[in-house]
Amino acid sequence: MRILVAGGAGYVGSTTIETLVAAGHAVTAFDNLTSGHRASVIDGARLAVGDLQDRHNVAHVLREERIEAVLHCAAKSLVAESMADPGLYYRNNVAGGLSLLEAMRDVGVQRLVFSSTAAVYGEPRRVPIAEADRTEPINPYGATKLAFEGAMRWFAASHGFRAISLRYFNVAGATQLNGEDHQPETHLIPLVLRVAAGEAGHVQIYGQDYPTPDGTCIRDFVHVRDLANAHLLALEATGEGDPSLEVYNLGSAAGFSVREVVEAGRKITGRAIPARPLKRRVGDPPVLVASSRRARRELGWTPRASSLEQMLTDAWAWKLAHPQGYADGVAEAQGEPSPSGPERGMAASAATI
Ligand SMILES: NC(=O)c1ccc[n+]([C@@H]2O[C@H](COP(=O)([O-])OP(=O)(O)OC[C@H]3O[C@@H](n4cnc5c(N)ncnc54)[C@H](O)[C@@H]3O)[C@@H](O)[C@H]2O)c1
């Protein structure tokens, strides 16, 4: 299959591309490199540099690359930033997403898989969260993801799209080639590993008095390799059936407490990792975990690498091999992304179109 991965130079996109290429698919990454890294797109894939909001360029790439299915991982995804600037999030995640949908419709590409988020649920009434549970996002980030799901549903009904939305919480771990390098970094595991590496003095633990076994919040984590496999299975599943939007949670169902993550970090790295207890943060529910029974049953998804030890071991190995993240790579030093547009939307490097 010929697949376009929007956001293919990001953490989830780049690792998923590795899985798609290994499965024999021809892959083109489409990315504006605002938070992605040119060096993360493996040699076996192509990279088109451009912004999703430029609908004509997106349609041009879909046509030129003879794309049959799209995996949409491109988004702005910082909750605090979304609270400070909701317009930015609606423009990028909703208007940009709509531009992608319309370009797909114009070119006749109807297969779509979307990297959504469990933030669409807001504060859950029960855990583990199931797909049919109430969706009531508590920040613009989650709201924009839910809004895009709404558009997907109507593009299925009106334009024959076969679409799947995958909702998940925290992604962790690394492959040998790609890992997590976000600026700013807000995710717990890379923050723990920054302390282990001596780049920060301590980890902050918000709240010690939650109704959980050790008093700290419990969160859901999925290994990025397992997630990549779920995206592959979902893309394959869009090949048959009636037009529809199907929604699947991807989670561990049990989750890990913040203290467990820090403890496991100490064990895996052999470093001290000081932790500083702080007061609870407003809007942090005690337990956030999702049930992935539906994905296991219908997509045949089996997470194999999502133990805390495996996620930390792989993330730590990647960090040791890339102490400066992608700034260590040569490809990123090749220059700024080209301006987007039908002729000039492509950057130039060995793996780039
Ligand atoms: N990482 C997580 O823990 C997590 C959890 C739940 C959901 N998600 C979702 O998964 C997806 C991928 O997350 P990630 O951690 O890989 O993020 P990321 O920031 O590493 O990757 C997103 C990529 O999209 C690109 N992008 C953003 N807006 C674009 C636009 N308008 N046009 C072209 N490219 C654009 C960025 O440059 C980046 O390469 C996101 O949609 C995110 O909301 C991530």
XYZ file of C-alpha atoms and ligand atoms in Angstrom:
397
model
C 0.000 0.000 0.000
C 1.143 3.580 -0.644
C 0.715 5.513 2.613
C 1.072 9.191 3.527
C 2.000 9.759 7.173
C 1.069 13.311 8.162
C 3.347 14.240 11.061
C 5.758 11.538 9.897
C 8.816 13.354 11.274
C 7.384 13.340 14.814
C 7.858 10.776 17.576
C 4.855 8.536 16.833
C 4.938 9.163 13.076
C 8.612 8.322 12.582
C 8.500 5.123 14.626
C 5.305 4.038 12.880
C 6.964 4.622 9.511
C 9.659 2.129 10.516
C 6.938 -0.493 11.118
C 5.071 0.347 7.889
C 8.231 0.144 5.763
C 9.233 -3.156 7.430
C 5.767 -4.502 6.507
C 6.463 -3.703 2.844
C 4.491 -0.466 2.430
C 5.689 2.543 0.416
C 5.637 5.522 2.758
C 5.789 9.284 2.340
C 6.056 11.462 5.447
C 4.384 14.882 5.238
C 5.542 17.293 7.926
C 6.141 20.991 8.518
C 8.966 20.177 10.968
C 7.576 22.508 13.656
C 8.120 19.822 16.297
C 9.392 16.978 14.122
C 12.914 16.120 13.058
C 14.113 15.632 9.505
C 16.643 13.041 10.735
C 13.875 10.849 12.193
C 12.500 9.856 8.771
C 14.288 6.633 7.856
C 16.006 6.172 4.505
C 13.365 3.722 3.280
C 10.693 6.465 3.351
C 10.350 9.806 1.595
C 9.801 13.189 3.218
C 7.648 16.001 1.847
C 8.019 19.195 3.859
C 4.825 21.215 3.961
C 1.947 22.360 6.132
C -1.416 20.593 6.242
C -3.152 23.951 6.010
C -1.841 24.284 2.457
C -4.569 22.113 0.936
C -3.337 22.393 -2.653
C 0.112 21.185 -1.712
C -1.352 18.290 0.280
C -3.483 17.299 -2.738
C -0.425 17.622 -4.986
C 1.600 15.246 -2.786
C -1.307 12.763 -2.513
C -1.573 12.722 -6.301
C 2.159 12.649 -7.094
C 2.815 9.857 -4.610
C -0.316 7.927 -5.705
C -1.344 7.642 -2.044
C -3.969 5.010 -1.114
C -4.252 5.590 2.645
C -3.379 8.334 5.123
C -2.158 8.071 8.691
C -2.721 11.419 10.406
C -0.330 11.956 13.350
C 0.276 15.675 12.810
C -0.824 17.903 15.655
C 0.095 20.431 18.228
C -0.255 18.511 21.480
C 0.796 20.553 24.514
C -2.104 20.980 26.932
C -0.769 24.137 28.628
C 0.001 25.770 25.278
C -3.517 24.923 24.100
C -4.974 26.671 27.164
C -2.827 29.749 26.503
C -3.575 29.896 22.767
C -6.695 27.920 21.761
C -6.785 29.656 18.362
C -3.434 28.123 17.453
C -4.801 24.674 18.289
C -8.062 25.096 16.389
C -6.162 26.442 13.377
C -3.535 23.713 13.322
C -5.474 20.664 14.511
C -8.965 21.409 13.195
C -8.455 23.703 10.172
C -5.270 21.813 9.201
C -7.069 18.495 9.612
C -10.014 19.704 7.544
C -7.657 20.764 4.789
C -6.224 17.215 4.794
C -9.739 15.699 4.626
C -10.717 17.938 1.714
C -7.501 17.211 -0.164
C -8.156 13.477 0.314
C -11.723 13.879 -0.936
C -10.546 15.874 -3.975
C -7.965 13.235 -4.907
C -10.187 10.245 -4.039
C -8.240 8.840 -1.076
C -10.771 7.398 1.383
C -8.734 5.366 3.873
C -7.737 7.255 7.016
C -6.296 6.432 10.437
C -6.068 9.198 13.038
C -3.810 9.490 16.104
C -6.359 10.794 18.576
C -5.989 11.018 22.323
C -7.685 9.880 25.495
C -7.843 13.608 26.358
C -11.154 13.571 24.430
C -12.729 11.913 27.505
C -11.832 14.688 29.961
C -12.311 13.589 33.564
C -13.708 10.065 33.303
C -16.659 8.850 35.373
C -15.183 5.344 35.526
C -11.940 3.555 34.730
C -10.817 1.803 32.645
C -12.421 4.111 30.078
C -14.327 2.450 27.222
C -14.904 3.915 23.767
C -18.616 4.592 24.346
C -17.967 6.596 27.518
C -18.805 10.285 27.676
C -16.438 12.605 25.804
C -16.080 15.966 27.511
C -12.578 17.387 26.979
C -11.279 19.781 29.629
C -8.731 21.586 27.441
C -8.558 22.918 23.853
C -6.083 20.189 22.863
C -8.629 17.432 23.629
C -11.447 19.521 22.163
C -9.651 19.943 18.826
C -9.006 16.198 18.603
C -12.692 15.481 19.265
C -13.723 18.109 16.709
C -11.565 16.409 14.079
C -13.135 13.035 14.922
C -16.515 14.684 14.283
C -15.361 15.822 10.848
C -14.032 12.329 10.094
C -17.441 10.859 10.932
C -19.175 13.143 8.436
C -16.575 12.550 5.729
C -17.312 8.850 6.167
C -21.059 9.436 5.870
C -20.922 11.920 2.989
C -17.772 10.976 1.064
C -17.391 7.228 1.683
C -14.322 7.422 3.956
C -13.347 4.302 5.894
C -11.756 5.847 8.952
C -10.353 4.738 12.294
C -9.521 6.907 15.283
C -7.055 5.559 17.847
C -7.312 7.137 21.295
C -4.383 6.767 23.673
C -2.688 8.442 26.643
C 1.074 8.383 27.140
C 3.416 6.938 24.601
C 6.867 5.878 25.770
C 9.951 3.907 24.753
C 11.976 4.052 21.567
C 13.160 1.962 18.657
C 16.857 1.676 17.890
C 16.566 4.528 15.405
C 13.938 6.851 16.838
C 12.964 8.155 20.260
C 11.295 11.011 22.064
C 12.794 14.487 21.597
C 10.158 17.132 22.322
C 10.862 20.806 23.094
C 9.581 21.507 25.672
C 9.380 18.011 27.106
C 6.281 17.458 29.229
C 6.116 13.643 29.326
C 7.017 11.832 32.547
C 9.406 9.142 31.269
C 11.737 11.432 29.295
C 11.676 13.886 32.219
C 12.736 11.077 34.589
C 15.529 10.126 32.190
C 16.703 13.745 31.938
C 17.244 13.700 35.690
C 19.032 10.345 35.393
C 21.299 11.875 32.755
C 22.124 14.836 35.006
C 20.287 17.357 32.783
C 17.856 18.304 35.567
C 18.111 18.152 39.342
C 14.917 16.365 40.298
C 11.550 15.001 39.148
C 8.444 16.796 40.391
C 5.690 14.563 41.762
C 2.363 16.391 41.938
C 0.196 15.036 44.772
C 0.992 12.260 47.278
C -2.497 11.859 48.741
C -4.555 10.497 45.860
C -6.771 7.454 46.547
C -4.264 5.113 44.881
C -2.032 2.419 46.462
C 1.028 4.706 46.805
C -0.825 8.057 46.807
C 0.462 9.257 43.424
C -1.506 9.464 40.172
C -1.855 6.399 37.980
C -1.427 6.839 34.247
C -1.604 4.683 31.127
C 1.532 4.088 29.037
C 1.976 2.289 25.720
C 5.288 1.433 24.081
C 5.717 3.335 20.834
C 6.459 0.041 19.035
C 3.120 -1.407 20.168
C 1.439 1.793 19.073
C 3.098 1.602 15.663
C 1.768 -1.904 15.282
C -1.754 -0.740 16.193
C -1.528 1.930 13.485
C -0.461 -0.710 10.942
C -3.373 -2.996 11.905
C -5.787 -0.060 11.726
C -4.549 0.969 8.271
C -5.048 -2.586 7.051
C -8.547 -2.666 8.568
C -9.624 0.371 6.530
C -9.294 -1.759 3.384
C -12.703 -3.362 3.691
C -16.180 -2.733 5.031
C -18.729 0.018 4.659
C -17.826 3.688 5.076
C -17.612 4.426 8.790
C -15.625 5.922 11.616
C -14.500 3.299 14.127
C -12.941 4.330 17.436
C -10.466 2.259 19.446
C -8.758 2.953 22.760
C -5.157 1.846 23.056
C -4.135 1.446 26.668
C -2.687 -0.897 29.228
C -5.883 -1.073 31.366
C -3.796 -1.249 34.568
C -1.479 1.752 34.303
C 1.507 2.710 36.448
C 1.772 5.215 39.286
C 4.107 8.191 39.012
C 6.141 6.798 41.921
C 6.400 3.406 40.184
C 7.754 5.111 37.066
C 10.400 6.982 39.062
C 11.372 3.803 40.974
C 11.648 1.810 37.754
C 13.755 4.637 36.285
C 16.200 4.334 39.201
C 16.411 0.571 38.739
C 16.928 0.653 34.960
C 19.439 3.521 34.866
C 21.234 2.774 38.127
C 21.107 6.524 38.885
C 19.672 8.229 41.978
C 16.860 10.328 40.329
C 15.824 12.612 43.217
C 12.074 13.312 43.368
C 10.434 16.379 44.930
C 6.864 16.070 46.259
C 4.568 18.955 45.310
C 0.879 19.740 45.849
C -1.757 18.277 43.547
C -2.316 20.110 40.257
C -5.815 21.305 39.404
C -7.544 19.006 36.905
C -5.346 15.924 37.453
C -7.683 12.921 37.966
C -6.259 10.204 40.280
C -6.438 7.397 37.700
C -6.497 7.647 33.901
C -6.427 4.303 32.141
C -8.199 3.039 29.056
C -9.577 -0.359 28.165
C -8.228 -1.665 24.867
C -10.446 -4.756 24.750
C -12.096 -3.601 21.551
C -8.755 -3.064 19.750
C -7.543 -6.472 20.878
C -10.746 -8.168 19.767
C -11.414 -6.399 16.470
C -7.986 -5.295 15.250
C -6.098 -8.269 16.701
C -3.806 -5.870 18.595
C -1.532 -7.415 21.224
C 0.816 -5.038 23.022
C 4.086 -6.907 23.594
C 6.536 -4.256 24.733
C 4.462 -2.101 27.086
C 5.930 -3.225 30.424
C 7.401 -0.349 32.403
C 10.831 -2.029 32.332
C 10.821 -2.399 28.543
C 9.650 1.168 27.894
C 12.283 2.621 30.237
C 15.047 0.320 28.998
C 14.435 1.303 25.368
C 13.998 5.012 26.112
C 17.203 5.008 28.186
C 19.174 3.181 25.473
C 18.040 5.786 22.937
C 18.928 8.620 25.280
C 22.415 7.241 25.900
C 22.927 6.871 22.145
C 21.518 10.374 21.436
C 22.406 12.606 24.397
C 21.430 15.732 22.435
C 18.377 14.070 20.841
C 18.164 14.623 17.087
C 20.639 17.481 17.306
C 23.242 14.659 17.281
C 22.133 13.602 13.804
C 23.760 14.854 10.637
C 20.581 15.138 8.573
C 19.092 17.896 10.685
C 22.114 20.062 10.049
C 21.207 20.146 6.368
C 19.246 23.357 6.770
C 15.852 24.866 7.266
C 12.781 23.272 5.705
C 11.916 24.525 2.221
C 8.891 26.757 1.821
C 5.825 24.726 0.966
C 4.041 24.795 -2.388
C 3.423 22.436 -5.286
C 6.943 22.732 -6.698
C 8.899 23.837 -3.678
C 7.211 21.903 -0.881
C 9.864 19.200 -0.845
C 13.113 19.402 1.041
C 16.323 17.928 -0.311
C 18.211 15.136 1.401
C 18.958 11.502 0.599
C 15.663 10.193 1.957
C 13.691 13.238 0.907
C 11.577 14.031 -2.126
N 3.157 11.293 22.434
C 2.115 11.008 23.179
O 2.272 10.611 24.340
C 0.709 11.097 22.594
C -0.365 10.683 23.389
C -1.659 10.748 22.854
C -1.863 11.204 21.564
N -0.793 11.626 20.830
C -1.051 12.131 19.469
O -0.209 11.440 18.576
C 0.231 12.303 17.542
C 1.738 12.290 17.462
O 2.296 12.689 18.699
P 3.861 12.880 18.846
O 4.213 12.698 20.270
O 4.530 12.074 17.808
O 3.981 14.436 18.501
P 5.151 15.166 17.687
O 5.042 16.601 18.014
O 6.452 14.481 17.944
O 4.737 14.899 16.181
C 3.767 15.678 15.508
C 4.332 15.986 14.137
O 3.362 16.711 13.370
C 4.013 17.777 12.683
N 2.978 18.794 12.441
C 2.244 19.458 13.358
N 1.376 20.281 12.740
C 1.568 20.128 11.409
C 0.967 20.711 10.259
N 0.007 21.643 10.351
N 1.396 20.323 9.026
C 2.384 19.403 8.912
N 2.974 18.808 9.964
C 2.578 19.177 11.204
C 5.135 18.205 13.628
O 6.192 18.876 12.986
C 5.588 16.857 14.189
O 6.590 16.260 13.400
C -0.333 13.677 17.856
O -1.472 13.867 17.052
C -0.711 13.601 19.310
O -1.821 14.420 19.572
C 0.483 11.573 21.318
